[in-house]
Amino acid sequence: TGVRGHFQAGEKVQAYRDPRTDLPVYSLYGDVRKPTEEMLTGIDALVFDLQDVGCRFYTYLYTLLYALEAAREFKLPIIVLDRPNPLGGEIVEGNLLKKEYTSFVGYPIPIRYGLTIGEMALYFNTIFEIKAELTVVPLDGWNRDDYRIEQSISWVPTSPNVPKVDTAFVYPGTCLVEGTNLSEGRGTALPFEVVGAPFIDGEVLTQALDGLD
């Protein structure tokens, strides 16, 4: 997370000045998660440009939702620059989150929702009746059956623990391990591609998983 993608997930980020541009950076991943009037004063439009990973509990989605709400509240147009969904746009999988569990890591949508970030903006704005003045700038050169976007564009890590497209593919499944006493590989060279704990026998686990196929 962060302007340059170098902050860890869950790490609170405070407002600061970017050392390269000397421009103020207002954090939406710390104590404040929704743009405030102070942040938006003096601007003509709010522009949202973030690469998502196509999974319900990746928080960039809800930064988008909160930005839509702020744009409506402070009567600003919001422009979303659409980007590819690295998981493609044909498959929708996973359960729906119950409304009472809505939070910054989940709204009532499937785990794998099969939409681009621009399509999600339109979905949020309509289904959740936000009604912001929204414009989506469409992306070009992406097809819904395209699961390997790194062949056509350079993948820039969306955060330190999503360093490549392959990570995005396993993330919807192995991120669920975070709710247990196992490690999902954060801080290793293969985040979300490995799962383990000191008390696990790797061979026994492998045999058990193979038996489920």
PDB file of C-alpha atoms in Angstrom:
ATOM      1  CA  THR A   1       0.000   0.000   0.000  1.00  0.00           C
ATOM      2  CA  GLY A   2       0.998   3.638  -0.189  1.00  0.00           C
ATOM      3  CA  VAL A   3       1.762   5.867  -3.166  1.00  0.00           C
ATOM      4  CA  ARG A   4       4.840   3.813  -4.010  1.00  0.00           C
ATOM      5  CA  GLY A   5       3.507   0.447  -2.772  1.00  0.00           C
ATOM      6  CA  HIS A   6       6.101  -0.001  -0.051  1.00  0.00           C
ATOM      7  CA  PHE A   7       3.957  -0.110   3.101  1.00  0.00           C
ATOM      8  CA  GLN A   8       2.927  -3.493   4.510  1.00  0.00           C
ATOM      9  CA  ALA A   9      -0.700  -4.617   4.759  1.00  0.00           C
ATOM     10  CA  GLY A  10      -2.213  -3.536   8.057  1.00  0.00           C
ATOM     11  CA  GLU A  11       0.536  -0.987   8.657  1.00  0.00           C
ATOM     12  CA  LYS A  12      -1.043   2.358   9.516  1.00  0.00           C
ATOM     13  CA  VAL A  13       0.141   5.108   7.198  1.00  0.00           C
ATOM     14  CA  GLN A  14      -0.065   8.744   8.247  1.00  0.00           C
ATOM     15  CA  ALA A  15      -0.109  11.841   6.044  1.00  0.00           C
ATOM     16  CA  TYR A  16       3.310  12.909   4.777  1.00  0.00           C
ATOM     17  CA  ARG A  17       5.076  14.750   1.968  1.00  0.00           C
ATOM     18  CA  ASP A  18       6.342  12.727  -0.946  1.00  0.00           C
ATOM     19  CA  PRO A  19      10.152  13.056  -0.929  1.00  0.00           C
ATOM     20  CA  ARG A  20      10.400  13.145  -4.723  1.00  0.00           C
ATOM     21  CA  THR A  21       7.639  15.607  -5.584  1.00  0.00           C
ATOM     22  CA  ASP A  22       7.205  17.433  -2.254  1.00  0.00           C
ATOM     23  CA  LEU A  23       3.456  17.064  -2.722  1.00  0.00           C
ATOM     24  CA  PRO A  24       1.245  16.297   0.278  1.00  0.00           C
ATOM     25  CA  VAL A  25       0.115  12.678   0.546  1.00  0.00           C
ATOM     26  CA  TYR A  26      -3.080  12.096   2.512  1.00  0.00           C
ATOM     27  CA  SER A  27      -3.298   8.572   3.831  1.00  0.00           C
ATOM     28  CA  LEU A  28      -6.504   6.557   3.542  1.00  0.00           C
ATOM     29  CA  TYR A  29      -4.916   3.529   5.191  1.00  0.00           C
ATOM     30  CA  GLY A  30      -4.393   4.763   8.725  1.00  0.00           C
ATOM     31  CA  ASP A  31      -6.692   6.426  11.222  1.00  0.00           C
ATOM     32  CA  VAL A  32      -8.658   7.971   8.323  1.00  0.00           C
ATOM     33  CA  ARG A  33     -10.046   5.763   5.550  1.00  0.00           C
ATOM     34  CA  LYS A  34     -12.492   8.104   3.862  1.00  0.00           C
ATOM     35  CA  PRO A  35     -11.394  11.365   2.178  1.00  0.00           C
ATOM     36  CA  THR A  36     -12.211  14.363   4.358  1.00  0.00           C
ATOM     37  CA  GLU A  37     -13.348  17.833   3.357  1.00  0.00           C
ATOM     38  CA  GLU A  38      -9.893  19.176   4.234  1.00  0.00           C
ATOM     39  CA  MET A  39      -8.234  16.712   1.859  1.00  0.00           C
ATOM     40  CA  LEU A  40     -10.568  17.591  -0.999  1.00  0.00           C
ATOM     41  CA  THR A  41     -10.736  21.365  -0.589  1.00  0.00           C
ATOM     42  CA  GLY A  42      -9.597  23.226  -3.691  1.00  0.00           C
ATOM     43  CA  ILE A  43      -9.697  20.338  -6.166  1.00  0.00           C
ATOM     44  CA  ASP A  44     -11.911  20.195  -9.252  1.00  0.00           C
ATOM     45  CA  ALA A  45     -12.306  16.417  -9.372  1.00  0.00           C
ATOM     46  CA  LEU A  46     -11.240  13.302  -7.492  1.00  0.00           C
ATOM     47  CA  VAL A  47      -9.308  10.823  -9.663  1.00  0.00           C
ATOM     48  CA  PHE A  48      -9.044   7.165  -8.615  1.00  0.00           C
ATOM     49  CA  ASP A  49      -6.266   5.117 -10.237  1.00  0.00           C
ATOM     50  CA  LEU A  50      -5.387   1.887  -8.409  1.00  0.00           C
ATOM     51  CA  GLN A  51      -4.699  -1.623  -9.676  1.00  0.00           C
ATOM     52  CA  ASP A  52      -6.965  -4.091  -7.902  1.00  0.00           C
ATOM     53  CA  VAL A  53      -6.462  -7.865  -7.609  1.00  0.00           C
ATOM     54  CA  GLY A  54     -10.034  -9.054  -8.166  1.00  0.00           C
ATOM     55  CA  CYS A  55     -10.730 -10.315  -4.644  1.00  0.00           C
ATOM     56  CA  ARG A  56     -13.348  -9.185  -2.121  1.00  0.00           C
ATOM     57  CA  PHE A  57     -11.050  -8.747   0.857  1.00  0.00           C
ATOM     58  CA  TYR A  58      -8.386  -6.680  -0.916  1.00  0.00           C
ATOM     59  CA  THR A  59      -9.007  -3.255   0.582  1.00  0.00           C
ATOM     60  CA  TYR A  60      -8.473  -1.067  -2.494  1.00  0.00           C
ATOM     61  CA  LEU A  61     -12.117  -1.811  -3.343  1.00  0.00           C
ATOM     62  CA  TYR A  62     -13.358  -0.110  -0.217  1.00  0.00           C
ATOM     63  CA  THR A  63     -11.034   2.848  -0.594  1.00  0.00           C
ATOM     64  CA  LEU A  64     -12.874   3.246  -3.910  1.00  0.00           C
ATOM     65  CA  LEU A  65     -16.271   2.911  -2.240  1.00  0.00           C
ATOM     66  CA  TYR A  66     -15.381   5.466   0.440  1.00  0.00           C
ATOM     67  CA  ALA A  67     -14.030   7.810  -2.245  1.00  0.00           C
ATOM     68  CA  LEU A  68     -17.358   7.562  -4.072  1.00  0.00           C
ATOM     69  CA  GLU A  69     -19.186   8.430  -0.852  1.00  0.00           C
ATOM     70  CA  ALA A  70     -16.886  11.391  -0.187  1.00  0.00           C
ATOM     71  CA  ALA A  71     -17.285  12.669  -3.743  1.00  0.00           C
ATOM     72  CA  ARG A  72     -21.048  12.628  -3.360  1.00  0.00           C
ATOM     73  CA  GLU A  73     -20.908  14.199   0.099  1.00  0.00           C
ATOM     74  CA  PHE A  74     -18.685  17.090  -1.006  1.00  0.00           C
ATOM     75  CA  LYS A  75     -20.298  17.430  -4.448  1.00  0.00           C
ATOM     76  CA  LEU A  76     -17.190  16.578  -6.453  1.00  0.00           C
ATOM     77  CA  PRO A  77     -17.033  14.615  -9.698  1.00  0.00           C
ATOM     78  CA  ILE A  78     -15.031  11.405  -9.375  1.00  0.00           C
ATOM     79  CA  ILE A  79     -13.129   9.876 -12.289  1.00  0.00           C
ATOM     80  CA  VAL A  80     -12.098   6.212 -12.121  1.00  0.00           C
ATOM     81  CA  LEU A  81      -9.365   5.062 -14.491  1.00  0.00           C
ATOM     82  CA  ASP A  82     -10.255   1.481 -15.320  1.00  0.00           C
ATOM     83  CA  ARG A  83      -7.658  -1.293 -15.062  1.00  0.00           C
ATOM     84  CA  PRO A  84      -7.683  -5.032 -15.876  1.00  0.00           C
ATOM     85  CA  ASN A  85      -8.856  -7.638 -13.419  1.00  0.00           C
ATOM     86  CA  PRO A  86      -5.868 -10.024 -13.141  1.00  0.00           C
ATOM     87  CA  LEU A  87      -8.260 -12.916 -12.440  1.00  0.00           C
ATOM     88  CA  GLY A  88     -10.126 -12.332 -15.680  1.00  0.00           C
ATOM     89  CA  GLY A  89     -13.734 -11.300 -16.119  1.00  0.00           C
ATOM     90  CA  GLU A  90     -15.576 -14.543 -16.825  1.00  0.00           C
ATOM     91  CA  ILE A  91     -15.577 -16.444 -13.523  1.00  0.00           C
ATOM     92  CA  VAL A  92     -17.439 -15.424 -10.361  1.00  0.00           C
ATOM     93  CA  GLU A  93     -16.741 -17.608  -7.316  1.00  0.00           C
ATOM     94  CA  GLY A  94     -17.134 -17.732  -3.565  1.00  0.00           C
ATOM     95  CA  ASN A  95     -19.745 -16.954  -0.973  1.00  0.00           C
ATOM     96  CA  LEU A  96     -21.533 -13.653  -0.391  1.00  0.00           C
ATOM     97  CA  LEU A  97     -20.591 -11.828   2.788  1.00  0.00           C
ATOM     98  CA  LYS A  98     -23.531 -11.303   5.133  1.00  0.00           C
ATOM     99  CA  LYS A  99     -24.505  -7.650   5.370  1.00  0.00           C
ATOM    100  CA  GLU A 100     -23.976  -7.537   9.142  1.00  0.00           C
ATOM    101  CA  TYR A 101     -20.273  -8.328   8.646  1.00  0.00           C
ATOM    102  CA  THR A 102     -19.646  -5.416   6.279  1.00  0.00           C
ATOM    103  CA  SER A 103     -16.303  -3.728   6.962  1.00  0.00           C
ATOM    104  CA  PHE A 104     -13.170  -2.296   5.334  1.00  0.00           C
ATOM    105  CA  VAL A 105     -12.229  -5.842   4.306  1.00  0.00           C
ATOM    106  CA  GLY A 106     -15.571  -6.951   2.936  1.00  0.00           C
ATOM    107  CA  TYR A 107     -18.944  -5.965   1.483  1.00  0.00           C
ATOM    108  CA  PRO A 108     -21.756  -8.267   0.278  1.00  0.00           C
ATOM    109  CA  ILE A 109     -20.095  -9.368  -2.975  1.00  0.00           C
ATOM    110  CA  PRO A 110     -18.536 -12.709  -4.031  1.00  0.00           C
ATOM    111  CA  ILE A 111     -14.914 -13.448  -3.099  1.00  0.00           C
ATOM    112  CA  ARG A 112     -13.970 -13.508  -6.781  1.00  0.00           C
ATOM    113  CA  TYR A 113     -16.264 -10.978  -8.423  1.00  0.00           C
ATOM    114  CA  GLY A 114     -15.054 -10.962 -12.038  1.00  0.00           C
ATOM    115  CA  LEU A 115     -15.291  -7.200 -12.636  1.00  0.00           C
ATOM    116  CA  THR A 116     -12.720  -4.515 -13.341  1.00  0.00           C
ATOM    117  CA  ILE A 117     -12.189  -1.681 -10.876  1.00  0.00           C
ATOM    118  CA  GLY A 118     -14.203   0.623 -13.148  1.00  0.00           C
ATOM    119  CA  GLU A 119     -17.058  -1.855 -13.318  1.00  0.00           C
ATOM    120  CA  MET A 120     -16.953  -2.176  -9.530  1.00  0.00           C
ATOM    121  CA  ALA A 121     -17.221   1.613  -9.263  1.00  0.00           C
ATOM    122  CA  LEU A 122     -20.370   1.528 -11.396  1.00  0.00           C
ATOM    123  CA  TYR A 123     -21.692  -1.413  -9.351  1.00  0.00           C
ATOM    124  CA  PHE A 124     -21.087   0.281  -5.995  1.00  0.00           C
ATOM    125  CA  ASN A 125     -22.506   3.586  -7.199  1.00  0.00           C
ATOM    126  CA  THR A 126     -25.706   1.924  -8.430  1.00  0.00           C
ATOM    127  CA  ILE A 127     -26.370  -1.079  -6.177  1.00  0.00           C
ATOM    128  CA  PHE A 128     -25.428   0.679  -2.946  1.00  0.00           C
ATOM    129  CA  GLU A 129     -27.168   3.863  -4.151  1.00  0.00           C
ATOM    130  CA  ILE A 130     -24.187   6.143  -3.574  1.00  0.00           C
ATOM    131  CA  LYS A 131     -25.135   8.248  -6.608  1.00  0.00           C
ATOM    132  CA  ALA A 132     -21.834  10.090  -6.981  1.00  0.00           C
ATOM    133  CA  GLU A 133     -21.086  12.036 -10.174  1.00  0.00           C
ATOM    134  CA  LEU A 134     -19.024   9.188 -11.606  1.00  0.00           C
ATOM    135  CA  THR A 135     -17.075   8.885 -14.847  1.00  0.00           C
ATOM    136  CA  VAL A 136     -15.187   5.697 -15.734  1.00  0.00           C
ATOM    137  CA  VAL A 137     -12.386   6.040 -18.269  1.00  0.00           C
ATOM    138  CA  PRO A 138     -12.463   2.656 -20.047  1.00  0.00           C
ATOM    139  CA  LEU A 139      -9.369   0.521 -20.370  1.00  0.00           C
ATOM    140  CA  ASP A 140      -8.117  -0.633 -23.747  1.00  0.00           C
ATOM    141  CA  GLY A 141      -6.677  -3.928 -24.969  1.00  0.00           C
ATOM    142  CA  TRP A 142      -8.129  -6.235 -22.299  1.00  0.00           C
ATOM    143  CA  ASN A 143     -10.537  -9.101 -22.886  1.00  0.00           C
ATOM    144  CA  ARG A 144     -12.665 -10.762 -20.221  1.00  0.00           C
ATOM    145  CA  ASP A 145     -10.975 -14.095 -20.878  1.00  0.00           C
ATOM    146  CA  ASP A 146      -7.495 -12.578 -20.380  1.00  0.00           C
ATOM    147  CA  TYR A 147      -5.946 -14.230 -17.314  1.00  0.00           C
ATOM    148  CA  ARG A 148      -2.343 -13.312 -18.030  1.00  0.00           C
ATOM    149  CA  ILE A 149      -2.237  -9.556 -18.148  1.00  0.00           C
ATOM    150  CA  GLU A 150       1.521  -9.517 -17.563  1.00  0.00           C
ATOM    151  CA  GLN A 151       1.890 -10.536 -21.210  1.00  0.00           C
ATOM    152  CA  SER A 152       0.470  -7.208 -22.340  1.00  0.00           C
ATOM    153  CA  ILE A 153       1.387  -4.859 -19.476  1.00  0.00           C
ATOM    154  CA  SER A 154       4.083  -4.711 -16.826  1.00  0.00           C
ATOM    155  CA  TRP A 155       2.783  -5.882 -13.450  1.00  0.00           C
ATOM    156  CA  VAL A 156       3.625  -3.353 -10.763  1.00  0.00           C
ATOM    157  CA  PRO A 157       3.300  -4.883  -7.271  1.00  0.00           C
ATOM    158  CA  THR A 158       0.080  -3.582  -5.766  1.00  0.00           C
ATOM    159  CA  SER A 159       1.633  -4.072  -2.323  1.00  0.00           C
ATOM    160  CA  PRO A 160       4.772  -5.794  -0.996  1.00  0.00           C
ATOM    161  CA  ASN A 161       2.913  -9.086  -0.602  1.00  0.00           C
ATOM    162  CA  VAL A 162       1.403  -9.122  -4.099  1.00  0.00           C
ATOM    163  CA  PRO A 163       4.631  -8.977  -6.128  1.00  0.00           C
ATOM    164  CA  LYS A 164       3.325 -10.773  -9.237  1.00  0.00           C
ATOM    165  CA  VAL A 165       0.175 -11.845 -11.046  1.00  0.00           C
ATOM    166  CA  ASP A 166       0.544 -15.421  -9.768  1.00  0.00           C
ATOM    167  CA  THR A 167       0.099 -14.063  -6.241  1.00  0.00           C
ATOM    168  CA  ALA A 168      -3.239 -12.555  -7.218  1.00  0.00           C
ATOM    169  CA  PHE A 169      -4.395 -15.958  -8.508  1.00  0.00           C
ATOM    170  CA  VAL A 170      -3.839 -17.757  -5.199  1.00  0.00           C
ATOM    171  CA  TYR A 171      -4.762 -14.823  -2.943  1.00  0.00           C
ATOM    172  CA  PRO A 172      -8.559 -15.457  -2.882  1.00  0.00           C
ATOM    173  CA  GLY A 173      -7.923 -18.900  -1.374  1.00  0.00           C
ATOM    174  CA  THR A 174      -4.817 -18.682   0.760  1.00  0.00           C
ATOM    175  CA  CYS A 175      -5.649 -15.293   2.263  1.00  0.00           C
ATOM    176  CA  LEU A 176      -8.390 -17.131   4.163  1.00  0.00           C
ATOM    177  CA  VAL A 177      -5.584 -18.819   6.115  1.00  0.00           C
ATOM    178  CA  GLU A 178      -5.011 -15.484   7.872  1.00  0.00           C
ATOM    179  CA  GLY A 179      -7.951 -16.328  10.095  1.00  0.00           C
ATOM    180  CA  THR A 180      -6.090 -19.332  11.534  1.00  0.00           C
ATOM    181  CA  ASN A 181      -2.887 -20.031  13.469  1.00  0.00           C
ATOM    182  CA  LEU A 182      -1.044 -20.865  10.224  1.00  0.00           C
ATOM    183  CA  SER A 183       1.256 -18.624   8.212  1.00  0.00           C
ATOM    184  CA  GLU A 184       0.217 -17.665   4.690  1.00  0.00           C
ATOM    185  CA  GLY A 185       3.753 -16.744   3.695  1.00  0.00           C
ATOM    186  CA  ARG A 186       3.778 -12.996   4.289  1.00  0.00           C
ATOM    187  CA  GLY A 187       7.346 -11.772   4.542  1.00  0.00           C
ATOM    188  CA  THR A 188       8.717 -14.675   2.493  1.00  0.00           C
ATOM    189  CA  ALA A 189       9.697 -14.783  -1.179  1.00  0.00           C
ATOM    190  CA  LEU A 190       6.369 -16.505  -1.952  1.00  0.00           C
ATOM    191  CA  PRO A 191       3.599 -14.660  -0.091  1.00  0.00           C
ATOM    192  CA  PHE A 192       0.258 -16.498  -0.322  1.00  0.00           C
ATOM    193  CA  GLU A 193       1.887 -19.236  -2.411  1.00  0.00           C
ATOM    194  CA  VAL A 194       3.018 -21.158   0.676  1.00  0.00           C
ATOM    195  CA  VAL A 195       1.161 -22.118   3.842  1.00  0.00           C
ATOM    196  CA  GLY A 196       2.678 -23.635   6.941  1.00  0.00           C
ATOM    197  CA  ALA A 197       3.484 -23.710  10.628  1.00  0.00           C
ATOM    198  CA  PRO A 198       6.245 -25.296  12.741  1.00  0.00           C
ATOM    199  CA  PHE A 199       3.867 -28.011  13.942  1.00  0.00           C
ATOM    200  CA  ILE A 200       2.813 -29.141  10.433  1.00  0.00           C
ATOM    201  CA  ASP A 201       4.322 -32.169   8.709  1.00  0.00           C
ATOM    202  CA  GLY A 202       4.556 -31.057   5.091  1.00  0.00           C
ATOM    203  CA  GLU A 203       4.373 -34.549   3.627  1.00  0.00           C
ATOM    204  CA  VAL A 204       1.310 -35.486   5.664  1.00  0.00           C
ATOM    205  CA  LEU A 205      -0.419 -32.236   4.660  1.00  0.00           C
ATOM    206  CA  THR A 206       0.427 -32.802   0.997  1.00  0.00           C
ATOM    207  CA  GLN A 207      -1.038 -36.307   1.078  1.00  0.00           C
ATOM    208  CA  ALA A 208      -4.200 -35.050   2.772  1.00  0.00           C
ATOM    209  CA  LEU A 209      -4.674 -32.293   0.200  1.00  0.00           C
ATOM    210  CA  ASP A 210      -3.970 -34.640  -2.698  1.00  0.00           C
ATOM    211  CA  GLY A 211      -6.648 -36.922  -1.338  1.00  0.00           C
ATOM    212  CA  LEU A 212      -9.246 -34.174  -1.732  1.00  0.00           C
ATOM    213  CA  ASP A 213      -8.764 -33.966  -5.501  1.00  0.00           C
TER     214      ASP A 213
END
